[in-house]
Every structure is written in structure tokens, then in C-alpha cells.
Amino acid sequence: MAAVIVTIAGRTYRLSCDDGEEPRLEQLARYVEGKILSMKDGFKDIGEQRIVVMAALAIADEATDARGKAQAMEMDIAALRAELDSVRKTAAALEERAAAAVDDAARRIEQLNAELQKPAVKDDFPI
């Protein structure tokens, strides 16, 4: 386990995290600190604890919005996958029809070619 020392709202905290996660935890702490500082600028005369709670609520609101957007995107992806599957099935059916039509045309051409290759029948009627 690694440890990180961060400062949030003027207080220093020693936090444990998995090895290699230190930069991420420091980044998160900077984000929380930035949110608190921006709220302090907007609400100069309220207590520190209230600012921290407001910042936490603002971050929770952002996270909720992000989760909602992610869920909507997952639904869009599922719909697009279903549409893609339908298009692939339609394309496969069209390919089968086209292949059958080509086979039929080839068969007819071979029949016509065979007919053309037959020796000409001499007419008994003069022209």
C-alpha cells in the first residue's frame, strides 16, 4: 500500500491507496480543493464546513450527471448494435439473393451458349 499526503480545505490528510494510484489520488484531491476554492470565491461569508459540504454535493451532482449520460450512451450503443445486426442480416439476405440471381443468369447463359453451339438444322424450305 502506498500513502499520499494531500491538502483539502486547509487541512492535511495522509491517505492510503494502491501502489501506482498516487497520481490519481493527488489529482482527485486537487479537483476537490479547486471546487472548494471556487465556491469560497462565490460565497465569501459562510463557514468552512458548509463550503466543503456544498463542494461535495456539487461533485456528487457532476457524478450523477455523468452516470446518466453514460447510461444513455450505453442505451444508444445497444440500439446501434441491434440496428447494425439487422443491417448485417439484411445485407446477408441480399447477398444470397444476388448470388442466386447470378447463378441463375450463369445457368441461362450456359443454356443459351449450348443452344448456339448446336449445329444448325438445315431447313427443307427454300427461302
XYZ file of N, CA, C and O in Angstrom:
508
model
N 0.839 -1.185 0.000
C 0.000 0.000 0.000
C 0.882 1.245 0.000
O 1.832 1.344 0.738
N 0.472 2.182 -0.804
C 1.179 3.457 -0.875
C 0.418 4.474 -0.027
O -0.725 4.254 0.358
N 1.086 5.568 0.265
C 0.452 6.643 1.028
C 0.684 7.955 0.297
O 1.721 8.165 -0.319
N -0.322 8.825 0.379
C -0.256 10.133 -0.257
C -0.677 11.154 0.779
O -1.611 10.932 1.548
N 0.009 12.281 0.778
C -0.372 13.383 1.668
C -0.964 14.469 0.791
O -0.332 14.934 -0.165
N -2.208 14.846 1.096
C -2.907 15.869 0.328
C -3.448 16.922 1.276
O -3.635 16.670 2.467
N -3.713 18.103 0.721
C -4.318 19.185 1.498
C -5.636 19.551 0.841
O -5.686 19.851 -0.360
N -6.691 19.488 1.643
C -8.023 19.850 1.181
C -8.635 20.778 2.206
O -8.674 20.452 3.397
N -9.091 21.919 1.737
C -9.731 22.919 2.603
C -8.830 23.299 3.774
O -9.283 23.437 4.907
N -7.557 23.438 3.481
C -6.620 23.885 4.505
C -6.181 22.804 5.488
O -5.421 23.082 6.409
N -6.625 21.594 5.307
C -6.245 20.509 6.209
C -5.448 19.468 5.442
O -5.745 19.165 4.289
N -4.464 18.924 6.131
C -3.604 17.921 5.513
C -4.095 16.532 5.914
O -4.398 16.281 7.078
N -4.127 15.650 4.917
C -4.585 14.282 5.132
C -3.559 13.310 4.576
O -3.020 13.527 3.490
N -3.323 12.252 5.315
C -2.482 11.158 4.827
C -3.443 10.038 4.434
O -4.175 9.506 5.256
N -3.437 9.709 3.124
C -4.377 8.737 2.591
C -3.628 7.537 2.014
O -2.572 7.685 1.409
N -4.184 6.372 2.213
C -3.606 5.157 1.651
C -4.265 4.854 0.314
O -5.440 5.154 0.100
N -3.496 4.241 -0.569
C -4.017 3.829 -1.865
C -3.154 2.690 -2.396
O -2.085 2.396 -1.849
N -3.628 2.058 -3.440
C -2.840 1.002 -4.070
C -1.594 1.615 -4.702
O -1.596 2.778 -5.129
N -0.552 0.813 -4.790
C 0.671 1.267 -5.438
C 0.364 1.698 -6.867
O -0.383 1.030 -7.587
N 0.910 2.824 -7.260
C 0.699 3.343 -8.604
C -0.511 4.260 -8.724
O -0.682 4.920 -9.742
N -1.364 4.302 -7.702
C -2.568 5.134 -7.740
C -2.344 6.521 -7.135
O -3.264 7.333 -7.085
N -1.126 6.769 -6.678
C -0.843 8.051 -6.028
C -1.161 9.253 -6.910
O -1.822 10.194 -6.435
N -0.737 9.270 -8.171
C -1.047 10.439 -9.003
C -2.555 10.668 -9.159
O -3.014 11.811 -9.147
N -3.297 9.605 -9.279
C -4.752 9.740 -9.422
C -5.369 10.328 -8.165
O -6.222 11.220 -8.228
N -4.954 9.849 -7.009
C -5.481 10.362 -5.747
C -5.103 11.833 -5.568
O -5.925 12.644 -5.124
N -3.890 12.187 -5.933
C -3.468 13.595 -5.852
C -4.296 14.462 -6.801
O -4.694 15.572 -6.445
N -4.572 13.942 -7.983
C -5.398 14.673 -8.949
C -6.807 14.879 -8.400
O -7.375 15.978 -8.512
N -7.384 13.854 -7.810
C -8.720 13.975 -7.226
C -8.741 14.997 -6.092
O -9.678 15.796 -5.976
N -7.713 14.961 -5.265
C -7.630 15.919 -4.158
C -7.535 17.350 -4.693
O -8.180 18.263 -4.162
N -6.755 17.552 -5.765
C -6.663 18.882 -6.378
C -8.013 19.315 -6.935
O -8.390 20.476 -6.842
N -8.748 18.375 -7.502
C -10.072 18.703 -8.040
C -11.009 19.150 -6.921
O -11.710 20.162 -7.051
N -11.043 18.396 -5.834
C -11.894 18.753 -4.694
C -11.472 20.103 -4.126
O -12.320 20.967 -3.853
N -10.172 20.309 -3.979
C -9.665 21.583 -3.463
C -10.075 22.736 -4.388
O -10.497 23.794 -3.930
N -9.974 22.518 -5.700
C -10.373 23.552 -6.662
C -11.850 23.872 -6.566
O -12.256 25.030 -6.645
N -12.676 22.850 -6.377
C -14.114 23.058 -6.238
C -14.395 23.883 -4.977
O -15.204 24.809 -5.003
N -13.728 23.546 -3.895
C -13.911 24.281 -2.638
C -13.484 25.745 -2.804
O -14.197 26.671 -2.390
N -12.326 25.944 -3.434
C -11.827 27.316 -3.620
C -12.762 28.132 -4.508
O -13.006 29.308 -4.234
N -13.301 27.519 -5.559
C -14.213 28.270 -6.431
C -15.502 28.618 -5.690
O -16.071 29.685 -5.910
N -15.942 27.771 -4.785
C -17.143 28.072 -4.006
C -16.856 29.129 -2.946
O -17.724 29.949 -2.652
N -15.657 29.105 -2.406
C -15.283 30.146 -1.429
C -15.337 31.514 -2.084
O -15.755 32.485 -1.466
N -14.899 31.579 -3.351
C -14.923 32.856 -4.057
C -16.358 33.335 -4.260
O -16.636 34.529 -4.204
N -17.272 32.409 -4.481
C -18.664 32.767 -4.723
C -19.450 33.044 -3.454
O -20.379 33.841 -3.448
N -19.099 32.382 -2.356
C -19.813 32.515 -1.079
C -18.802 32.869 0.005
O -18.383 32.016 0.765
N -18.447 34.097 0.088
C -17.351 34.510 0.970
C -17.653 34.370 2.457
O -16.773 34.088 3.233
N -18.886 34.539 2.855
C -19.167 34.639 4.282
C -19.884 33.437 4.868
O -20.716 33.567 5.761
N -19.593 32.224 4.370
C -20.187 31.053 5.013
C -19.069 30.168 5.555
O -17.925 30.270 5.132
N -19.405 29.311 6.462
C -18.403 28.508 7.157
C -17.707 27.486 6.269
O -18.213 27.076 5.229
N -16.549 27.088 6.747
C -15.700 26.133 6.025
C -16.424 24.797 5.815
O -16.398 24.234 4.726
N -17.065 24.307 6.861
C -17.742 23.019 6.747
C -18.874 23.085 5.719
O -19.075 22.169 4.934
N -19.565 24.182 5.704
C -20.654 24.337 4.747
C -20.133 24.369 3.313
O -20.733 23.793 2.401
N -19.013 25.036 3.105
C -18.377 25.084 1.775
C -17.988 23.673 1.343
O -18.199 23.280 0.194
N -17.403 22.900 2.264
C -16.984 21.535 1.941
C -18.198 20.683 1.569
O -18.170 19.919 0.598
N -19.287 20.833 2.320
C -20.500 20.078 2.014
C -21.051 20.504 0.654
O -21.456 19.655 -0.161
N -21.068 21.793 0.369
C -21.567 22.271 -0.917
C -20.696 21.745 -2.064
O -21.213 21.347 -3.118
N -19.380 21.724 -1.850
C -18.478 21.197 -2.880
C -18.735 19.708 -3.093
O -18.774 19.229 -4.236
N -18.929 18.971 -1.999
C -19.215 17.539 -2.111
C -20.513 17.312 -2.882
O -20.599 16.415 -3.735
N -21.521 18.120 -2.600
C -22.796 17.990 -3.307
C -22.641 18.338 -4.789
O -23.231 17.689 -5.655
N -21.855 19.360 -5.082
C -21.628 19.737 -6.484
C -20.910 18.611 -7.228
O -21.264 18.283 -8.370
N -19.928 17.995 -6.573
C -19.198 16.879 -7.194
C -20.124 15.677 -7.364
O -20.099 15.003 -8.395
N -20.966 15.414 -6.363
C -21.928 14.316 -6.474
C -22.902 14.581 -7.623
O -23.278 13.653 -8.359
N -23.308 15.829 -7.794
C -24.196 16.198 -8.894
C -23.515 15.942 -10.238
O -24.127 15.395 -11.162
N -22.263 16.318 -10.359
C -21.499 16.068 -11.592
C -21.407 14.565 -11.864
O -21.578 14.124 -13.003
N -21.139 13.801 -10.814
C -21.022 12.345 -10.975
C -22.354 11.740 -11.399
O -22.401 10.849 -12.261
N -23.452 12.224 -10.825
C -24.779 11.726 -11.188
C -25.092 12.043 -12.640
O -25.596 11.194 -13.383
N -24.790 13.267 -13.060
C -24.995 13.639 -14.459
C -24.152 12.759 -15.385
O -24.635 12.299 -16.423
N -22.906 12.525 -15.000
C -22.012 11.709 -15.822
C -22.524 10.273 -15.919
O -22.499 9.666 -16.998
N -23.026 9.731 -14.808
C -23.597 8.379 -14.830
C -24.828 8.330 -15.738
O -25.010 7.383 -16.506
N -25.660 9.352 -15.648
C -26.843 9.407 -16.510
C -26.461 9.453 -17.980
O -27.061 8.759 -18.809
N -25.470 10.260 -18.305
C -25.009 10.348 -19.692
C -24.416 9.024 -20.142
O -24.638 8.586 -21.277
N -23.652 8.374 -19.262
C -23.050 7.084 -19.597
C -24.131 6.037 -19.844
O -24.043 5.251 -20.796
N -25.169 6.038 -19.007
C -26.267 5.087 -19.207
C -26.996 5.361 -20.514
O -27.353 4.426 -21.247
N -27.218 6.624 -20.822
C -27.878 6.975 -22.086
C -27.018 6.534 -23.269
O -27.541 6.003 -24.262
N -25.730 6.721 -23.155
C -24.828 6.305 -24.231
C -24.818 4.784 -24.366
O -24.771 4.258 -25.485
N -24.865 4.069 -23.240
C -24.926 2.612 -23.293
C -26.201 2.156 -24.000
O -26.178 1.209 -24.790
N -27.310 2.841 -23.726
C -28.567 2.503 -24.404
C -28.464 2.804 -25.900
O -28.932 2.017 -26.731
N -27.849 3.933 -26.239
C -27.654 4.277 -27.652
C -26.780 3.236 -28.340
O -27.062 2.823 -29.472
N -25.734 2.812 -27.661
C -24.831 1.794 -28.223
C -25.581 0.487 -28.437
O -25.434 -0.158 -29.477
N -26.400 0.100 -27.464
C -27.183 -1.134 -27.606
C -28.130 -1.033 -28.796
O -28.262 -1.983 -29.580
N -28.778 0.121 -28.952
C -29.689 0.315 -30.084
C -28.922 0.276 -31.404
O -29.379 -0.330 -32.383
N -27.760 0.905 -31.439
C -26.952 0.894 -32.658
C -26.456 -0.510 -32.985
O -26.414 -0.899 -34.156
N -26.107 -1.268 -31.954
C -25.679 -2.656 -32.194
C -26.820 -3.485 -32.765
O -26.622 -4.290 -33.671
N -28.020 -3.291 -32.233
C -29.184 -4.010 -32.745
C -29.451 -3.613 -34.195
O -29.743 -4.464 -35.050
N -29.350 -2.320 -34.478
C -29.557 -1.844 -35.852
C -28.492 -2.404 -36.785
O -28.791 -2.831 -37.905
N -27.245 -2.433 -36.321
C -26.156 -2.987 -37.120
C -26.399 -4.462 -37.393
O -26.194 -4.940 -38.519
N -26.861 -5.190 -36.387
C -27.163 -6.613 -36.557
C -28.251 -6.793 -37.611
O -28.158 -7.660 -38.489
N -29.285 -5.958 -37.550
C -30.364 -6.020 -38.525
C -29.848 -5.719 -39.926
O -30.206 -6.404 -40.899
N -29.009 -4.711 -40.046
C -28.442 -4.349 -41.349
C -27.572 -5.484 -41.884
O -27.618 -5.812 -43.078
N -26.801 -6.108 -40.998
C -25.963 -7.233 -41.434
C -26.825 -8.390 -41.935
O -26.494 -9.027 -42.931
N -27.920 -8.668 -41.227
C -28.814 -9.745 -41.668
C -29.435 -9.411 -43.012
O -29.532 -10.270 -43.893
N -29.859 -8.160 -43.173
C -30.429 -7.737 -44.453
C -29.392 -7.842 -45.558
O -29.693 -8.320 -46.658
N -28.176 -7.428 -45.275
C -27.104 -7.498 -46.272
C -26.819 -8.954 -46.643
O -26.620 -9.266 -47.831
N -26.819 -9.843 -45.652
C -26.578 -11.260 -45.935
C -27.692 -11.828 -46.810
O -27.423 -12.590 -47.761
N -28.939 -11.442 -46.520
C -30.063 -11.911 -47.333
C -29.945 -11.382 -48.758
O -30.194 -12.118 -49.733
N -29.558 -10.118 -48.896
C -29.384 -9.544 -50.232
C -28.243 -10.226 -50.979
O -28.328 -10.458 -52.185
N -27.182 -10.539 -50.261
C -26.059 -11.251 -50.883
C -26.516 -12.608 -51.388
O -26.149 -13.026 -52.492
N -27.321 -13.309 -50.596
C -27.830 -14.612 -51.014
C -28.699 -14.466 -52.261
O -28.582 -15.258 -53.192
N -29.589 -13.462 -52.262
C -30.440 -13.237 -53.433
C -29.616 -12.889 -54.665
O -29.895 -13.369 -55.768
N -28.606 -12.044 -54.466
C -27.755 -11.658 -55.591
C -26.974 -12.868 -56.105
O -26.856 -13.060 -57.326
N -26.458 -13.687 -55.195
C -25.725 -14.883 -55.608
C -26.637 -15.831 -56.361
O -26.244 -16.419 -57.395
N -27.873 -15.997 -55.892
C -28.837 -16.864 -56.576
C -29.147 -16.308 -57.962
O -29.241 -17.072 -58.941
N -29.302 -14.991 -58.069
C -29.588 -14.371 -59.363
C -28.410 -14.549 -60.321
O -28.605 -14.842 -61.511
N -27.199 -14.401 -59.817
C -26.004 -14.592 -60.650
C -25.917 -16.048 -61.101
O -25.628 -16.341 -62.273
N -26.176 -16.974 -60.173
C -26.155 -18.398 -60.537
C -27.207 -18.692 -61.602
O -26.943 -19.422 -62.576
N -28.402 -18.144 -61.430
C -29.470 -18.353 -62.402
C -29.079 -17.769 -63.756
O -29.278 -18.407 -64.807
N -28.525 -16.580 -63.757
C -28.099 -15.948 -65.012
C -26.998 -16.774 -65.675
O -27.013 -16.970 -66.901
N -26.062 -17.277 -64.886
C -24.981 -18.104 -65.443
C -25.556 -19.372 -66.058
O -25.134 -19.804 -67.154
N -26.519 -19.977 -65.374
C -27.156 -21.183 -65.888
C -27.853 -20.890 -67.222
O -27.714 -21.631 -68.185
N -28.572 -19.777 -67.280
C -29.266 -19.415 -68.512
C -28.293 -19.122 -69.654
O -28.531 -19.505 -70.808
N -27.211 -18.451 -69.316
C -26.191 -18.154 -70.342
C -25.591 -19.459 -70.858
O -25.382 -19.622 -72.064
N -25.325 -20.393 -69.954
C -24.781 -21.682 -70.377
C -25.774 -22.416 -71.287
O -25.384 -23.030 -72.290
N -27.067 -22.350 -70.934
C -28.088 -22.984 -71.780
C -28.132 -22.333 -73.154
O -28.189 -23.014 -74.187
N -28.123 -21.010 -73.177
C -28.136 -20.301 -74.462
C -26.896 -20.627 -75.278
O -26.978 -20.840 -76.503
N -25.755 -20.665 -74.613
C -24.500 -20.989 -75.283
C -24.571 -22.399 -75.863
O -24.150 -22.639 -77.000
N -25.133 -23.325 -75.092
C -25.270 -24.703 -75.579
C -26.189 -24.738 -76.798
O -25.922 -25.462 -77.770
N -27.258 -23.974 -76.755
C -28.168 -23.915 -77.897
C -27.463 -23.337 -79.118
O -27.662 -23.819 -80.240
N -26.651 -22.323 -78.903
C -25.938 -21.700 -80.016
C -24.858 -22.616 -80.579
O -24.493 -22.504 -81.756
N -24.339 -23.510 -79.761
C -23.275 -24.407 -80.200
C -23.822 -25.598 -81.000
O -23.072 -26.279 -81.687
N -25.096 -25.848 -80.927
C -25.681 -26.956 -81.680
C -25.558 -26.653 -83.161
O -25.689 -25.512 -83.589
N -25.358 -27.705 -83.931
C -25.282 -27.465 -85.382
C -26.620 -26.950 -85.908
O -27.675 -27.312 -85.395
N -26.519 -26.114 -86.852
C -27.707 -25.531 -87.447
C -28.493 -26.596 -88.170
O -27.924 -27.457 -88.847
N -29.771 -26.583 -88.057
C -30.637 -27.528 -88.732
C -30.960 -26.942 -90.094
O -31.362 -25.803 -90.239
N -30.763 -27.780 -91.110
C -30.997 -27.322 -92.464
C -32.496 -27.310 -92.708
O -33.195 -28.287 -92.481
N -32.947 -26.223 -93.182
C -34.370 -26.104 -93.486
C -34.693 -26.824 -94.782
O -33.919 -26.811 -95.734
N -35.806 -27.444 -94.788
C -36.274 -28.092 -96.003
C -36.990 -27.074 -96.905
O -37.372 -27.400 -98.023
N -37.194 -25.905 -96.403
C -37.915 -24.893 -97.167
C -36.932 -23.894 -97.732
O -36.155 -23.286 -97.004
N -36.932 -23.691 -98.994
C -36.047 -22.660 -99.563
C -36.571 -21.263 -99.235
O -37.758 -21.070 -99.113
N -35.670 -20.405 -99.105
C -36.056 -19.039 -98.765
C -36.244 -18.217 -100.008
O -35.692 -18.172 -100.984
